[in-house]
mmCIF file of C-alpha atoms in Angstrom:
data_model
loop_
_atom_site.group_PDB
_atom_site.id
_atom_site.type_symbol
_atom_site.label_atom_id
_atom_site.label_comp_id
_atom_site.label_asym_id
_atom_site.label_seq_id
_atom_site.Cartn_x
_atom_site.Cartn_y
_atom_site.Cartn_z
ATOM 1 C CA MET W 1 21.435 14.356 -6.742
ATOM 2 C CA LYS W 2 20.080 15.887 -3.514
ATOM 3 C CA ILE W 3 17.130 15.243 -1.192
ATOM 4 C CA PHE W 4 15.572 17.765 1.196
ATOM 5 C CA GLU W 5 14.174 17.133 4.564
ATOM 6 C CA LEU W 6 11.845 18.871 7.021
ATOM 7 C CA LYS W 7 11.942 17.897 10.573
ATOM 8 C CA CYS W 8 8.683 18.978 12.195
ATOM 9 C CA GLU W 9 7.765 19.362 15.781
ATOM 10 C CA ALA W 10 4.125 18.694 16.254
ATOM 11 C CA TYR W 11 1.923 19.450 19.336
ATOM 12 C CA LEU W 12 -0.964 16.849 19.682
ATOM 13 C CA LYS W 13 -4.308 18.214 20.519
ATOM 14 C CA SER W 14 -5.706 14.715 21.267
ATOM 15 C CA ASP W 15 -4.428 11.216 21.926
ATOM 16 C CA ILE W 16 -3.625 9.258 18.771
ATOM 17 C CA ASP W 17 -3.439 5.487 18.682
ATOM 18 C CA LEU W 18 -0.386 4.200 16.625
ATOM 19 C CA LYS W 19 -2.996 2.407 14.420
ATOM 20 C CA ASN W 20 -4.394 5.770 13.367
ATOM 21 C CA SER W 21 -1.295 7.766 13.342
ATOM 22 C CA PHE W 22 -0.452 7.187 9.565
ATOM 23 C CA ASP W 23 -3.985 8.200 8.657
ATOM 24 C CA VAL W 24 -3.742 11.408 10.850
ATOM 25 C CA LEU W 25 -0.359 12.388 9.497
ATOM 26 C CA SER W 26 -1.165 11.615 5.797
ATOM 27 C CA LYS W 27 -4.374 13.711 5.841
ATOM 28 C CA PHE W 28 -2.635 16.534 7.671
ATOM 29 C CA ILE W 29 0.259 16.593 5.099
ATOM 30 C CA ASN W 30 -2.221 16.217 2.197
ATOM 31 C CA HIS W 31 -4.379 19.099 3.477
ATOM 32 C CA SER W 32 -1.167 21.244 3.734
ATOM 33 C CA ILE W 33 -0.276 20.288 0.195
ATOM 34 C CA TYR W 34 -3.520 21.335 -1.362
ATOM 35 C CA ALA W 35 -3.690 24.453 0.648
ATOM 36 C CA ASN W 36 -0.741 25.531 -1.403
ATOM 37 C CA GLU W 37 -2.196 26.626 -4.757
ATOM 38 C CA ILE W 38 1.167 26.622 -6.588
ATOM 39 C CA TYR W 39 1.937 23.055 -5.653
ATOM 40 C CA GLU W 40 -1.649 21.963 -6.377
ATOM 41 C CA GLN W 41 -1.322 23.042 -9.930
ATOM 42 C CA ASN W 42 1.986 21.234 -10.399
ATOM 43 C CA ASP W 43 0.714 18.043 -8.588
ATOM 44 C CA LYS W 44 -2.324 17.548 -10.917
ATOM 45 C CA SER W 45 0.011 16.418 -13.669
ATOM 46 C CA ASN W 46 2.007 14.252 -11.477
ATOM 47 C CA ASN W 47 0.742 10.826 -10.496
ATOM 48 C CA ILE W 48 3.927 9.846 -8.717
ATOM 49 C CA LYS W 49 4.388 11.371 -5.428
ATOM 50 C CA ASN W 50 7.765 13.114 -4.905
ATOM 51 C CA TYR W 51 7.800 12.877 -1.105
ATOM 52 C CA CYS W 52 7.632 10.373 1.906
ATOM 53 C CA PHE W 53 7.265 10.836 5.671
ATOM 54 C CA GLY W 54 7.953 8.992 8.809
ATOM 55 C CA ASN W 55 5.769 8.426 11.756
ATOM 56 C CA PHE W 56 5.735 10.388 15.045
ATOM 57 C CA TYR W 57 8.641 9.817 17.445
ATOM 58 C CA PRO W 58 9.653 9.156 20.012
ATOM 59 C CA THR W 59 7.304 6.068 20.142
ATOM 60 C CA GLU W 60 5.189 5.283 23.240
ATOM 61 C CA SER W 61 5.296 1.979 25.012
ATOM 62 C CA ASP W 62 1.525 1.718 25.174
ATOM 63 C CA ARG W 63 1.301 2.660 21.433
ATOM 64 C CA ILE W 64 -0.682 5.880 22.026
ATOM 65 C CA TYR W 65 0.813 9.264 21.272
ATOM 66 C CA LYS W 66 -0.294 11.519 24.063
ATOM 67 C CA LYS W 67 -2.367 14.713 24.078
ATOM 68 C CA ASN W 68 -0.560 17.868 24.984
ATOM 69 C CA LYS W 69 2.816 16.334 24.157
ATOM 70 C CA ILE W 70 5.313 17.339 21.424
ATOM 71 C CA TYR W 71 6.490 14.854 18.926
ATOM 72 C CA GLU W 72 8.678 14.962 15.860
ATOM 73 C CA PHE W 73 8.070 13.604 12.369
ATOM 74 C CA VAL W 74 10.117 13.993 9.130
ATOM 75 C CA ILE W 75 9.167 14.678 5.525
ATOM 76 C CA ARG W 76 11.622 14.272 2.733
ATOM 77 C CA SER W 77 11.387 15.106 -0.948
ATOM 78 C CA ILE W 78 13.693 15.502 -3.970
ATOM 79 C CA ASN W 79 11.811 18.745 -4.876
ATOM 80 C CA GLU W 80 13.255 21.600 -2.902
ATOM 81 C CA ASP W 81 10.491 24.078 -3.911
ATOM 82 C CA PHE W 82 7.913 21.522 -2.493
ATOM 83 C CA ILE W 83 9.841 21.368 0.841
ATOM 84 C CA ASP W 84 10.133 25.120 1.062
ATOM 85 C CA ALA W 85 6.350 25.596 0.365
ATOM 86 C CA MET W 86 5.511 22.890 3.005
ATOM 87 C CA SER W 87 7.620 24.549 5.655
ATOM 88 C CA ASP W 88 5.037 27.331 5.611
ATOM 89 C CA SER W 89 1.921 25.374 4.815
ATOM 90 C CA LEU W 90 2.391 22.884 7.525
ATOM 91 C CA GLN W 91 2.547 25.552 10.192
ATOM 92 C CA GLU W 92 -0.472 27.533 8.666
ATOM 93 C CA ASN W 93 -2.543 24.259 8.910
ATOM 94 C CA ILE W 94 -4.154 25.073 12.217
ATOM 95 C CA ASN W 95 -7.606 23.644 11.952
ATOM 96 C CA SER W 96 -6.719 19.961 12.488
ATOM 97 C CA ASN W 97 -8.484 18.388 15.616
ATOM 98 C CA TYR W 98 -5.386 16.202 16.098
ATOM 99 C CA MET W 99 -2.197 18.267 15.788
ATOM 100 C CA LYS W 100 -0.397 21.588 15.149
ATOM 101 C CA VAL W 101 2.986 21.915 13.771
ATOM 102 C CA LEU W 102 4.978 24.425 15.869
ATOM 103 C CA LYS W 103 8.348 24.395 14.037
ATOM 104 C CA THR W 104 10.086 23.028 10.853
ATOM 105 C CA THR W 105 13.741 22.656 10.269
ATOM 106 C CA LYS W 106 15.006 22.235 6.777
ATOM 107 C CA LYS W 107 18.061 20.032 5.861
ATOM 108 C CA ASN W 108 19.753 19.557 2.520
ATOM 109 C CA ILE W 109 21.263 16.142 1.947
ATOM 110 C CA ASP W 110 23.867 15.526 -0.746
ATOM 111 C CA GLN W 111 24.201 12.058 -2.244
ATOM 112 C CA PHE W 112 26.391 9.813 -0.208
ATOM 113 C CA PHE W 113 27.466 6.098 -0.431
ATOM 114 C CA ILE W 114 24.733 3.905 1.281
ATOM 115 C CA LYS W 115 25.897 0.826 2.899
ATOM 116 C CA GLU W 116 22.517 -0.247 4.162
ATOM 117 C CA LEU W 117 18.882 0.810 3.943
ATOM 118 C CA TYR W 118 16.330 0.207 6.688
ATOM 119 C CA SER W 119 12.572 0.664 6.233
ATOM 120 C CA ALA W 120 11.319 2.443 9.257
ATOM 121 C CA THR W 121 7.740 2.056 8.064
ATOM 122 C CA PRO W 122 6.133 -0.802 6.152
ATOM 123 C CA VAL W 123 7.046 -1.124 2.592
ATOM 124 C CA ILE W 124 3.937 -1.708 0.474
ATOM 125 C CA VAL W 125 4.053 -3.747 -2.769
ATOM 126 C CA THR W 126 0.767 -4.591 -4.421
ATOM 127 C CA ASP W 127 0.260 -7.855 -6.015
ATOM 128 C CA LYS W 128 -2.788 -9.047 -7.817
ATOM 129 C CA ILE W 129 -6.594 -8.737 -7.336
ATOM 130 C CA ASP W 130 -8.137 -11.860 -5.971
ATOM 131 C CA GLU W 131 -11.459 -13.533 -7.088
ATOM 132 C CA ARG W 132 -13.408 -11.435 -4.728
ATOM 133 C CA GLY W 133 -12.010 -8.221 -6.023
ATOM 134 C CA ARG W 134 -9.674 -7.575 -3.010
ATOM 135 C CA GLN W 135 -6.126 -6.054 -3.484
ATOM 136 C CA LEU W 136 -3.568 -8.375 -2.282
ATOM 137 C CA TYR W 137 -0.173 -7.317 -1.218
ATOM 138 C CA TRP W 138 3.237 -9.020 -1.273
ATOM 139 C CA SER W 139 4.034 -11.017 1.798
ATOM 140 C CA LEU W 140 6.339 -14.004 2.644
ATOM 141 C CA ASP W 141 3.464 -16.215 3.629
ATOM 142 C CA TYR W 142 1.244 -15.398 0.728
ATOM 143 C CA ASN W 143 3.726 -14.988 -2.173
ATOM 144 C CA GLY W 144 7.215 -15.421 -1.007
ATOM 145 C CA ASP W 145 8.848 -14.695 -4.347
ATOM 146 C CA MET W 146 11.847 -12.672 -3.258
ATOM 147 C CA ILE W 147 12.902 -12.139 -6.950
ATOM 148 C CA ALA W 148 9.554 -10.754 -7.870
ATOM 149 C CA LEU W 149 9.678 -8.475 -4.917
ATOM 150 C CA GLN W 150 13.056 -7.102 -5.757
ATOM 151 C CA LYS W 151 11.917 -6.541 -9.349
ATOM 152 C CA GLN W 152 8.864 -4.528 -8.266
ATOM 153 C CA LEU W 153 11.054 -2.395 -5.807
ATOM 154 C CA GLN W 154 13.375 -1.829 -8.673
ATOM 155 C CA ASN W 155 10.739 -0.924 -11.124
ATOM 156 C CA ASN W 156 9.009 1.597 -8.834
ATOM 157 C CA LEU W 157 12.323 3.343 -8.293
ATOM 158 C CA GLU W 158 13.112 3.390 -11.985
ATOM 159 C CA ARG W 159 9.738 5.097 -12.778
ATOM 160 C CA LYS W 160 10.346 7.723 -10.151
ATOM 161 C CA LEU W 161 13.839 8.407 -11.336
ATOM 162 C CA LYS W 162 12.813 8.759 -14.935
ATOM 163 C CA GLN W 163 9.937 10.967 -13.995
ATOM 164 C CA PHE W 164 12.055 13.391 -11.959
ATOM 165 C CA TYR W 165 15.334 13.025 -13.887
ATOM 166 C CA PRO W 166 14.227 12.276 -17.379
ATOM 167 C CA GLU W 167 17.752 11.750 -18.926
ATOM 168 C CA ASP W 168 18.156 8.629 -20.884
ATOM 169 C CA ILE W 169 19.215 5.799 -18.407
ATOM 170 C CA GLU W 170 19.751 2.282 -19.201
ATOM 171 C CA PHE W 171 18.960 -0.218 -16.382
ATOM 172 C CA SER W 172 20.663 -3.664 -16.547
ATOM 173 C CA ASN W 173 20.785 -4.869 -13.018
ATOM 174 C CA ASN W 174 18.654 -4.760 -9.856
ATOM 175 C CA PHE W 175 20.093 -2.196 -7.308
ATOM 176 C CA ILE W 176 19.584 -4.744 -4.363
ATOM 177 C CA HIS W 177 22.644 -6.940 -3.424
ATOM 178 C CA GLU W 178 20.968 -8.450 -0.321
ATOM 179 C CA ILE W 179 17.529 -8.175 1.307
ATOM 180 C CA GLU W 180 16.281 -9.356 4.646
ATOM 181 C CA ILE W 181 12.781 -9.281 6.016
ATOM 182 C CA LYS W 182 12.904 -7.811 9.550
ATOM 183 C CA ASN W 183 9.332 -8.639 10.782
ATOM 184 C CA GLN W 184 8.005 -11.972 11.898
ATOM 185 C CA LYS W 185 4.567 -11.225 10.596
ATOM 186 C CA PRO W 186 3.429 -8.600 8.018
ATOM 187 C CA GLN W 187 3.175 -4.976 9.158
ATOM 188 C CA SER W 188 0.172 -2.791 8.508
ATOM 189 C CA ILE W 189 -0.765 0.724 7.620
ATOM 190 C CA TYR W 190 -4.360 1.770 8.202
ATOM 191 C CA PHE W 191 -6.159 4.797 6.635
ATOM 192 C CA LYS W 192 -9.772 5.790 6.612
ATOM 193 C CA LYS W 193 -11.763 6.279 3.401
ATOM 194 C CA PHE W 194 -15.334 7.178 2.667
ATOM 195 C CA ARG W 195 -17.185 4.707 0.438
ATOM 196 C CA ASN W 196 -20.878 4.875 -0.281
ATOM 197 C CA SER W 197 -21.218 7.700 2.257
ATOM 198 C CA LYS W 198 -19.713 5.483 4.940
ATOM 199 C CA GLU W 199 -16.148 5.643 6.607
ATOM 200 C CA GLN W 200 -14.210 2.539 6.173
ATOM 201 C CA LEU W 201 -10.901 1.424 7.664
ATOM 202 C CA ILE W 202 -8.503 0.280 4.891
ATOM 203 C CA ARG W 203 -5.690 -1.848 5.706
ATOM 204 C CA LEU W 204 -2.457 -1.883 3.649
ATOM 205 C CA ILE W 205 -0.027 -4.886 4.368
ATOM 206 C CA GLY W 206 3.604 -4.427 4.036
ATOM 207 C CA ASN W 207 7.057 -5.460 5.412
ATOM 208 C CA LYS W 208 10.113 -3.949 6.870
ATOM 209 C CA PHE W 209 13.262 -4.784 5.228
ATOM 210 C CA ALA W 210 17.139 -4.320 5.584
ATOM 211 C CA ILE W 211 18.742 -3.873 2.147
ATOM 212 C CA VAL W 212 22.321 -3.818 1.131
ATOM 213 C CA PRO W 213 22.491 -1.953 -2.226
ATOM 214 C CA LYS W 214 25.024 -2.684 -4.864
ATOM 215 C CA SER W 215 28.103 -0.265 -4.985
ATOM 216 C CA ASP W 216 27.785 0.810 -8.698
ATOM 217 C CA ASP W 217 26.802 4.341 -9.412
ATOM 218 C CA LEU W 218 23.264 3.766 -10.747
ATOM 219 C CA SER W 219 22.403 1.280 -7.846
ATOM 220 C CA GLN W 220 23.687 3.858 -5.371
ATOM 221 C CA LYS W 221 21.525 6.551 -7.053
ATOM 222 C CA LEU W 222 18.375 4.404 -6.737
ATOM 223 C CA ALA W 223 19.227 3.675 -3.120
ATOM 224 C CA PHE W 224 19.604 7.344 -2.314
ATOM 225 C CA LEU W 225 16.407 8.209 -4.215
ATOM 226 C CA SER W 226 14.466 5.903 -1.881
ATOM 227 C CA LEU W 227 15.424 8.074 1.024
ATOM 228 C CA GLY W 228 13.716 10.921 -0.718
ATOM 229 C CA VAL W 229 10.595 9.451 -2.252
ATOM 230 C CA GLY W 230 10.141 6.224 -0.174
ATOM 231 C CA LEU W 231 10.610 2.497 -1.108
ATOM 232 C CA GLY W 232 7.767 0.682 -2.758
ATOM 233 C CA GLU W 233 4.266 2.210 -2.996
ATOM 234 C CA LYS W 234 1.872 4.441 -1.045
ATOM 235 C CA SER W 235 4.546 6.769 0.228
ATOM 236 C CA SER W 236 1.953 9.532 0.514
ATOM 237 C CA LEU W 237 0.162 7.195 3.125
ATOM 238 C CA GLY W 238 3.331 6.693 5.066
ATOM 239 C CA GLY W 239 4.693 3.549 3.219
ATOM 240 C CA GLY W 240 8.469 2.850 2.756
ATOM 241 C CA PHE W 241 10.022 5.621 4.717
ATOM 242 C CA CYS W 242 13.802 4.525 4.932
ATOM 243 C CA LEU W 243 16.778 5.234 7.079
ATOM 244 C CA SER W 244 20.302 4.644 6.003
ATOM 245 C CA LYS W 245 23.847 3.646 7.184
ATOM 246 C CA GLY W 246 26.791 5.205 5.195
ATOM 247 C CA ALA W 247 29.963 3.592 4.433
#
């Protein structure tokens, strides 16, 4: 298995608050995707996103990314054709009020043994709908069931693996050996959405984790896959972008 990475240099046309940065990036990436007609045709039949992305870096102490400065962000995927198409499409997307991609650098990453995974952006795991029709998300205070959390993370990666690599695979164990919550309170990803002709700010609640995966081949395959497609849900909105530590 391989994953493919684009490191992108972005010039900001305006200040971007950290709270709004995921929304800006996800919309910019999404527009770049659907400007590419070949990928648009493929994506219509694929309801599982095959990419993930990280936030702007370096971070700013006042939590505001600055106008006229250059920052980097990373997109990863397990689809090389997608990454190649995005390399051009991101730079051709020049009409954003917020940013312009100046340069992209592609990197191919062969599977390697993963000692630890770290979620650089909040990992989103949906729970149930409450009596008021609101979507609830897994959190230690609200739910606290670590076994259920690990099961959902496992199931999500299994679905992605089976969709992108449809060979017959039997899963018997969870890929997680140890998991630790790294935040003291839940983390948030915000995005804007139009409902009833009004723009609303939607909040996704997640957590940042440190994970030690098991050492067997299938567990390592799932851990490596998470680097390319994200851990948990909402990777196309910035959720579950992971970093790793090798053996």
